[in-house]
Amino acid sequence: MASLQAIENRRPRTTGSLYTLPIEKNRLQHSLSDPPQKHYSQEFKGEEMKSVISRLEDDKKRLSQRIEKLTANEKALVSELERLKRHGCLTKSQSTNHLGEYVNDLEADRDYWRSQVEVLQRMIQNPSQNTPIRGKVKSKPPPGKSLSKVRETSVNKLETKIQELQADRDRLQKELENSRRSLRETSSPLTRSRSLTRTQNRTDMQELTRLRHERDEMQNLLSTLEKRVQEIQKNVHNLTSERDHVNKLYNEARCEIHRLHQDLYALQESGDRASQTSQSALRRAEAERDRAVADLTRVTTERDGLISKYKMEKLSTEKLQERLDAMTQSKGAAERRCDWYERQFAETQNLLAQMESQLSAEKDGNKWFTEANEKLTADNETLRATVELANKDKVHLESCIEDMTNKNRQIIRERDELVQRSANLRERLLETEDNLKQTEQELKRSNDSLRTERNAMTDMQQQLEQMRRRAETAERDGAEISLRLRDCEEQLRKSESRAVLLDRDLRAEREDYDQLRLRLETTDDERRNLEMALRDTSQRLSHLEVDLTTRTREVNELRVANEDSNRAFSRTQEALTNKTTELANTKGELSASQSSLTEIRRLLEAEKQESGRLRDDLNKLTKETQKLQSELREVNEERDQLDQRTAGYLNEIARLERTMNERDTECGKLMDQLRSIAEDAESWRSRWESAENKLTNVRIELEEREAELAAERERADTRERDLVHLRATLNSTEIQYGSTSRALCESTEKLQLARAEVETVNAELSRLRDNLTRLEGEKSTLQREATSLRIEKDQMRAQLDDVEMEIDQLKEQLEQEKSVSRHLQNNLQASRQKEQGVLLELQEKSTEVSALKERITNVEDRSEALQRESERLRERLSEAEREANRLSRSLSAERFEKERALSELRLSTLPAVYRPSGYTSLATTLASRDRPLLREPENNF
């Protein structure tokens, strides 16, 4: 009875709960209808984010193209600066063309960024355009299965796009690093320019530093943009994960609504028991509704954060526009500076030409004054001697004086010619000294090369001093050319030895590359084993899903299978960790090999520079040989005129014969060396053919790797499809088990465990995808290395072609030298025949010529001393002129008085017919002798 009363007391409660159930049902339906609408709004936002990502990708491509243009412009500027330092400035038309191209690029970039800013402003000002799309989504929501398929396809597309963006970012970073390394390697020390162009080099260096700072700023901006893109990608991943979570909650809510409908039908049949189950279901539904509301609030907060980030990006774009305007202004200022520097350079060149002309005029004036003083002293001595011997040898002295004046004039002309030759030789010596200093600056890196080059410099300086002292002959230049050729041959031998060392290093690196390839093959085998294990696990999962459709007895078997699968997963995880460590080690070895390759490239570039320098030296030597040939022709012409003067030319002719014999021997040696160089070139060709064969093998292996990667991608796609199918089957099993009784509650808990395991499987699949992306990155690095090897091969081929061209040029030069030597031998034979007929006449005048030679040598020594002391003599020139005038007047007075006395004495003894002859002849000779000494400075000045 008490139980019946309790039941009667509970009936009004149950009736009240039954009346409240439809109200709560409607409320739950409204609360559950809100998440799909929010889900559709999130999908719309996801599409907007996709459009933003596409725009960012376009901007990234644009920036990458801009970076490539900037690097190309920087390389062009560096090459132009080096060329200006070596050869001088460009013409105005070429400089304006380059500047116009640069200005057009900047204007195009400015217009592009302005258009992008206008688009963003329109998007911000017109947010109402997106509202009707949302209304349409609310009115017609798609079914659950189609939503899941669209969601999965969109997620896959986003993942592929993100991977492509990451690959592009890595590629751009590597290209920037390569450009920096190339700039650092090519940024050789500045060549030693002349004294008046150093200011221009400093300004050029300042402009280069400014350009490099601007380049660094642009790179920093790119890094910030990449960081922002990464943040946006992370936000996109978070939104997709949250969207998947909301979809899961939506599906679970639908299942629970279906279960609640079944519970309501059961409540009509069973009273108190159904009320308890309905209350528990309502509590669960309320808890899940609260969770959904919390998730939606979190999504809205994240959306607000993304909007704030979008505003920050807008501000950054405005700042970039301002920086671009500042860059255009700085560009205009740089153009103005370049024009100003060009004007200053032209002015400095004009000043240099004026200063050189002034210096040459002053040197000629100093030489004339010194020669005039020496001539006056010599005239005083000769006059004293003539005064003592005037009574005895007057007629003989007059003839001698006339001969001596003619000889003096010839000697003056010869001396002027020798001075001009010495000036030309000094200019050449200055040029050679500049070249030698440049070579010293370039070859300071190695101590051994410095010692050898210092010895060579000392030898060359000694040779140059000998050339200065012995400026009469120009045939010693041939000996210097032979010495330089020997030095060039030694340098070529050194370069060959370096090339041999580089070949050894390349072989060692190829062996390392083969070892790495073997390691990669082992990793591929292990990966295949892992794939087999994953296939086994997938088969086990399929068995588990089939067993889930059976009864509770088969659930125990599924637990055992899950334990086995967990053990297998733990083993696979351990294997994956081991493989990751091995991959890290292989990456370290690859980085070491890349560093060694960079060092080898630097050495190759240094050798290229040395080869270019050697080519320049050879060109200079050829020019000097041509000049020497022209000078030798002039010397042969002068020899025909000077056959009647010196007997010392016989010794010089014998010396010339010796030098010619030495040249013949050297030509033979050079031919032998050329043959050896040709053999070396053939050996190099064979080596490069073997390298090409190896490169083809590497290409075949890369193609095989690409095919394997494609097969792995297909396998991954099939696995993803299987997983989608498994998820669909799991949802169907959940719906079927939702209609069962309380006994299946335990089975639902087990299903949740199985879902957790499936999620772990999904995580492992994502890890495998990451590994595949890493392998693709490694493949791209190998392809880049292969391309770099191709480029190096082409460069070495070009070098070999250049060496062959140089060898042909050397052969032609040797043939020319042989023809010149034959011509000289013929000339020497002719000169010998002429000299044999003139020897008798030269013996009579050998004494006079020897005295003149001594005077000429003294004059040359004094001229060299006067060149060093020209600054001191400038102050004393005025006094010397005055003293010279005074001495000339005194000498003329003394001569006049002496001649007058002698004439008076002789007139007393001689008859009247011969009285005026001696005095007048003596006066005329003295006047003719004194006049050129006083009129030469006017002509010089």
mmCIF file of C-alpha atoms in Angstrom, residues 596-761:
data_model
loop_
_atom_site.group_PDB
_atom_site.id
_atom_site.type_symbol
_atom_site.label_atom_id
_atom_site.label_comp_id
_atom_site.label_asym_id
_atom_site.label_seq_id
_atom_site.Cartn_x
_atom_site.Cartn_y
_atom_site.Cartn_z
ATOM 1 C CA SER A 596 82.763 22.197 -48.885
ATOM 2 C CA LEU A 597 81.174 22.785 -52.283
ATOM 3 C CA THR A 598 80.918 26.509 -51.527
ATOM 4 C CA GLU A 599 84.618 26.546 -50.632
ATOM 5 C CA ILE A 600 85.439 24.780 -53.895
ATOM 6 C CA ARG A 601 83.366 27.323 -55.787
ATOM 7 C CA ARG A 602 85.278 30.123 -54.105
ATOM 8 C CA LEU A 603 88.563 28.535 -55.113
ATOM 9 C CA LEU A 604 87.311 28.167 -58.674
ATOM 10 C CA GLU A 605 86.298 31.811 -58.771
ATOM 11 C CA ALA A 606 89.729 32.806 -57.416
ATOM 12 C CA GLU A 607 91.338 30.749 -60.169
ATOM 13 C CA LYS A 608 89.080 32.429 -62.701
ATOM 14 C CA GLN A 609 90.248 35.803 -61.450
ATOM 15 C CA GLU A 610 93.864 34.687 -61.680
ATOM 16 C CA SER A 611 93.308 33.396 -65.194
ATOM 17 C CA GLY A 612 91.705 36.710 -66.177
ATOM 18 C CA ARG A 613 94.628 38.582 -64.678
ATOM 19 C CA LEU A 614 97.044 36.353 -66.612
ATOM 20 C CA ARG A 615 95.120 37.070 -69.784
ATOM 21 C CA ASP A 616 95.393 40.789 -69.141
ATOM 22 C CA ASP A 617 99.131 40.382 -68.557
ATOM 23 C CA LEU A 618 99.470 38.438 -71.808
ATOM 24 C CA ASN A 619 97.581 41.139 -73.688
ATOM 25 C CA LYS A 620 99.837 43.760 -72.182
ATOM 26 C CA LEU A 621 102.863 41.700 -73.125
ATOM 27 C CA THR A 622 101.647 41.432 -76.691
ATOM 28 C CA LYS A 623 101.149 45.194 -76.830
ATOM 29 C CA GLU A 624 104.612 45.730 -75.401
ATOM 30 C CA THR A 625 106.107 43.324 -77.926
ATOM 31 C CA GLN A 626 104.454 45.263 -80.737
ATOM 32 C CA LYS A 627 105.785 48.512 -79.339
ATOM 33 C CA LEU A 628 109.208 46.946 -78.982
ATOM 34 C CA GLN A 629 109.073 45.769 -82.565
ATOM 35 C CA SER A 630 108.292 49.308 -83.715
ATOM 36 C CA GLU A 631 111.125 50.626 -81.555
ATOM 37 C CA LEU A 632 113.483 48.021 -82.966
ATOM 38 C CA ARG A 633 112.651 49.200 -86.453
ATOM 39 C CA GLU A 634 113.428 52.771 -85.420
ATOM 40 C CA VAL A 635 116.691 51.616 -83.851
ATOM 41 C CA ASN A 636 117.668 49.881 -87.079
ATOM 42 C CA GLU A 637 117.036 53.097 -88.988
ATOM 43 C CA GLU A 638 119.096 55.042 -86.478
ATOM 44 C CA ARG A 639 121.907 52.524 -86.745
ATOM 45 C CA ASP A 640 122.188 53.248 -90.470
ATOM 46 C CA GLN A 641 122.649 56.933 -89.635
ATOM 47 C CA LEU A 642 125.069 56.346 -86.725
ATOM 48 C CA ASP A 643 127.379 53.863 -88.455
ATOM 49 C CA GLN A 644 130.167 56.523 -88.664
ATOM 50 C CA ARG A 645 130.377 57.320 -84.945
ATOM 51 C CA THR A 646 130.989 54.486 -82.508
ATOM 52 C CA ALA A 647 133.053 51.365 -82.466
ATOM 53 C CA GLY A 648 131.281 50.099 -79.376
ATOM 54 C CA TYR A 649 128.297 49.026 -81.484
ATOM 55 C CA LEU A 650 130.235 45.885 -82.426
ATOM 56 C CA ASN A 651 129.960 44.613 -78.857
ATOM 57 C CA GLU A 652 126.263 45.473 -78.795
ATOM 58 C CA ILE A 653 125.711 43.589 -82.048
ATOM 59 C CA ALA A 654 127.404 40.533 -80.563
ATOM 60 C CA ARG A 655 125.147 40.852 -77.518
ATOM 61 C CA LEU A 656 122.126 41.082 -79.792
ATOM 62 C CA GLU A 657 123.185 37.856 -81.476
ATOM 63 C CA ARG A 658 123.405 36.160 -78.113
ATOM 64 C CA THR A 659 119.937 37.413 -77.149
ATOM 65 C CA MET A 660 118.558 36.166 -80.446
ATOM 66 C CA ASN A 661 120.008 32.729 -79.817
ATOM 67 C CA GLU A 662 118.496 32.802 -76.340
ATOM 68 C CA ARG A 663 115.154 33.752 -77.844
ATOM 69 C CA ASP A 664 115.332 30.848 -80.250
ATOM 70 C CA THR A 665 115.981 28.468 -77.362
ATOM 71 C CA GLU A 666 113.148 30.032 -75.386
ATOM 72 C CA CYS A 667 110.830 29.680 -78.371
ATOM 73 C CA GLY A 668 111.669 25.982 -78.514
ATOM 74 C CA LYS A 669 110.928 25.655 -74.808
ATOM 75 C CA LEU A 670 107.626 27.487 -75.265
ATOM 76 C CA MET A 671 106.631 25.124 -78.053
ATOM 77 C CA ASP A 672 107.349 22.153 -75.778
ATOM 78 C CA GLN A 673 105.267 23.756 -73.049
ATOM 79 C CA LEU A 674 102.422 24.384 -75.459
ATOM 80 C CA ARG A 675 102.453 20.708 -76.439
ATOM 81 C CA SER A 676 102.274 19.721 -72.771
ATOM 82 C CA ILE A 677 99.394 22.183 -72.253
ATOM 83 C CA ALA A 678 97.505 20.651 -75.197
ATOM 84 C CA GLU A 679 97.950 17.180 -73.663
ATOM 85 C CA ASP A 680 96.658 18.480 -70.332
ATOM 86 C CA ALA A 681 93.629 19.991 -72.087
ATOM 87 C CA GLU A 682 92.830 16.614 -73.657
ATOM 88 C CA SER A 683 93.059 14.964 -70.235
ATOM 89 C CA TRP A 684 90.705 17.616 -68.842
ATOM 90 C CA ARG A 685 88.236 16.905 -71.615
ATOM 91 C CA SER A 686 88.248 13.200 -70.811
ATOM 92 C CA ARG A 687 87.646 13.995 -67.137
ATOM 93 C CA TRP A 688 84.716 16.235 -67.959
ATOM 94 C CA GLU A 689 83.181 13.547 -70.166
ATOM 95 C CA SER A 690 83.348 11.127 -67.217
ATOM 96 C CA ALA A 691 81.712 13.813 -65.045
ATOM 97 C CA GLU A 692 78.907 14.181 -67.590
ATOM 98 C CA ASN A 693 78.298 10.424 -67.503
ATOM 99 C CA LYS A 694 78.062 10.582 -63.715
ATOM 100 C CA LEU A 695 75.605 13.458 -63.937
ATOM 101 C CA THR A 696 73.384 11.431 -66.294
ATOM 102 C CA ASN A 697 73.415 8.583 -63.764
ATOM 103 C CA VAL A 698 72.409 11.012 -61.027
ATOM 104 C CA ARG A 699 69.539 12.301 -63.200
ATOM 105 C CA ILE A 700 68.276 8.750 -63.765
ATOM 106 C CA GLU A 701 68.354 8.108 -60.011
ATOM 107 C CA LEU A 702 66.450 11.342 -59.352
ATOM 108 C CA GLU A 703 63.781 10.336 -61.870
ATOM 109 C CA GLU A 704 63.443 6.952 -60.139
ATOM 110 C CA ARG A 705 63.088 8.728 -56.796
ATOM 111 C CA GLU A 706 60.382 10.961 -58.246
ATOM 112 C CA ALA A 707 58.455 7.917 -59.494
ATOM 113 C CA GLU A 708 58.698 6.339 -56.035
ATOM 114 C CA LEU A 709 57.452 9.516 -54.405
ATOM 115 C CA ALA A 710 54.490 9.645 -56.812
ATOM 116 C CA ALA A 711 53.632 6.036 -55.927
ATOM 117 C CA GLU A 712 53.847 6.882 -52.236
ATOM 118 C CA ARG A 713 51.534 9.842 -52.732
ATOM 119 C CA GLU A 714 48.996 7.597 -54.461
ATOM 120 C CA ARG A 715 49.226 5.144 -51.570
ATOM 121 C CA ALA A 716 48.662 7.963 -49.091
ATOM 122 C CA ASP A 717 45.598 9.102 -51.052
ATOM 123 C CA THR A 718 44.165 5.575 -51.008
ATOM 124 C CA ARG A 719 44.749 5.400 -47.252
ATOM 125 C CA GLU A 720 42.977 8.695 -46.746
ATOM 126 C CA ARG A 721 40.032 7.390 -48.771
ATOM 127 C CA ASP A 722 39.960 4.251 -46.620
ATOM 128 C CA LEU A 723 39.960 6.415 -43.527
ATOM 129 C CA VAL A 724 37.023 8.443 -44.857
ATOM 130 C CA HIS A 725 35.180 5.226 -45.500
ATOM 131 C CA LEU A 726 36.015 4.040 -41.993
ATOM 132 C CA ARG A 727 34.693 7.273 -40.509
ATOM 133 C CA ALA A 728 31.423 6.880 -42.438
ATOM 134 C CA THR A 729 31.053 3.289 -41.223
ATOM 135 C CA LEU A 730 31.764 4.401 -37.648
ATOM 136 C CA ASN A 731 29.000 7.034 -37.865
ATOM 137 C CA SER A 732 26.580 4.386 -39.167
ATOM 138 C CA THR A 733 27.494 2.020 -36.339
ATOM 139 C CA GLU A 734 26.956 4.815 -33.804
ATOM 140 C CA ILE A 735 23.457 5.469 -35.217
ATOM 141 C CA GLN A 736 22.632 1.727 -35.068
ATOM 142 C CA TYR A 737 23.874 1.351 -31.512
ATOM 143 C CA GLY A 738 21.982 4.520 -30.499
ATOM 144 C CA SER A 739 18.680 2.624 -30.969
ATOM 145 C CA THR A 740 19.698 -0.193 -28.605
ATOM 146 C CA SER A 741 18.917 -0.440 -24.871
ATOM 147 C CA ARG A 742 20.940 0.273 -21.752
ATOM 148 C CA ALA A 743 23.053 -2.816 -22.293
ATOM 149 C CA LEU A 744 24.803 -1.088 -25.203
ATOM 150 C CA CYS A 745 25.987 1.895 -23.089
ATOM 151 C CA GLU A 746 29.183 0.014 -22.339
ATOM 152 C CA SER A 747 29.617 -0.598 -26.043
ATOM 153 C CA THR A 748 29.314 3.169 -26.668
ATOM 154 C CA GLU A 749 32.146 3.810 -24.217
ATOM 155 C CA LYS A 750 34.260 1.249 -26.054
ATOM 156 C CA LEU A 751 33.418 2.978 -29.315
ATOM 157 C CA GLN A 752 34.732 6.231 -27.863
ATOM 158 C CA LEU A 753 37.978 4.440 -27.063
ATOM 159 C CA ALA A 754 38.090 3.190 -30.647
ATOM 160 C CA ARG A 755 37.589 6.767 -31.869
ATOM 161 C CA ALA A 756 40.515 7.900 -29.768
ATOM 162 C CA GLU A 757 42.606 5.187 -31.362
ATOM 163 C CA VAL A 758 41.473 6.292 -34.822
ATOM 164 C CA GLU A 759 42.512 9.842 -33.986
ATOM 165 C CA THR A 760 45.933 8.545 -32.975
ATOM 166 C CA VAL A 761 46.103 6.799 -36.347
#
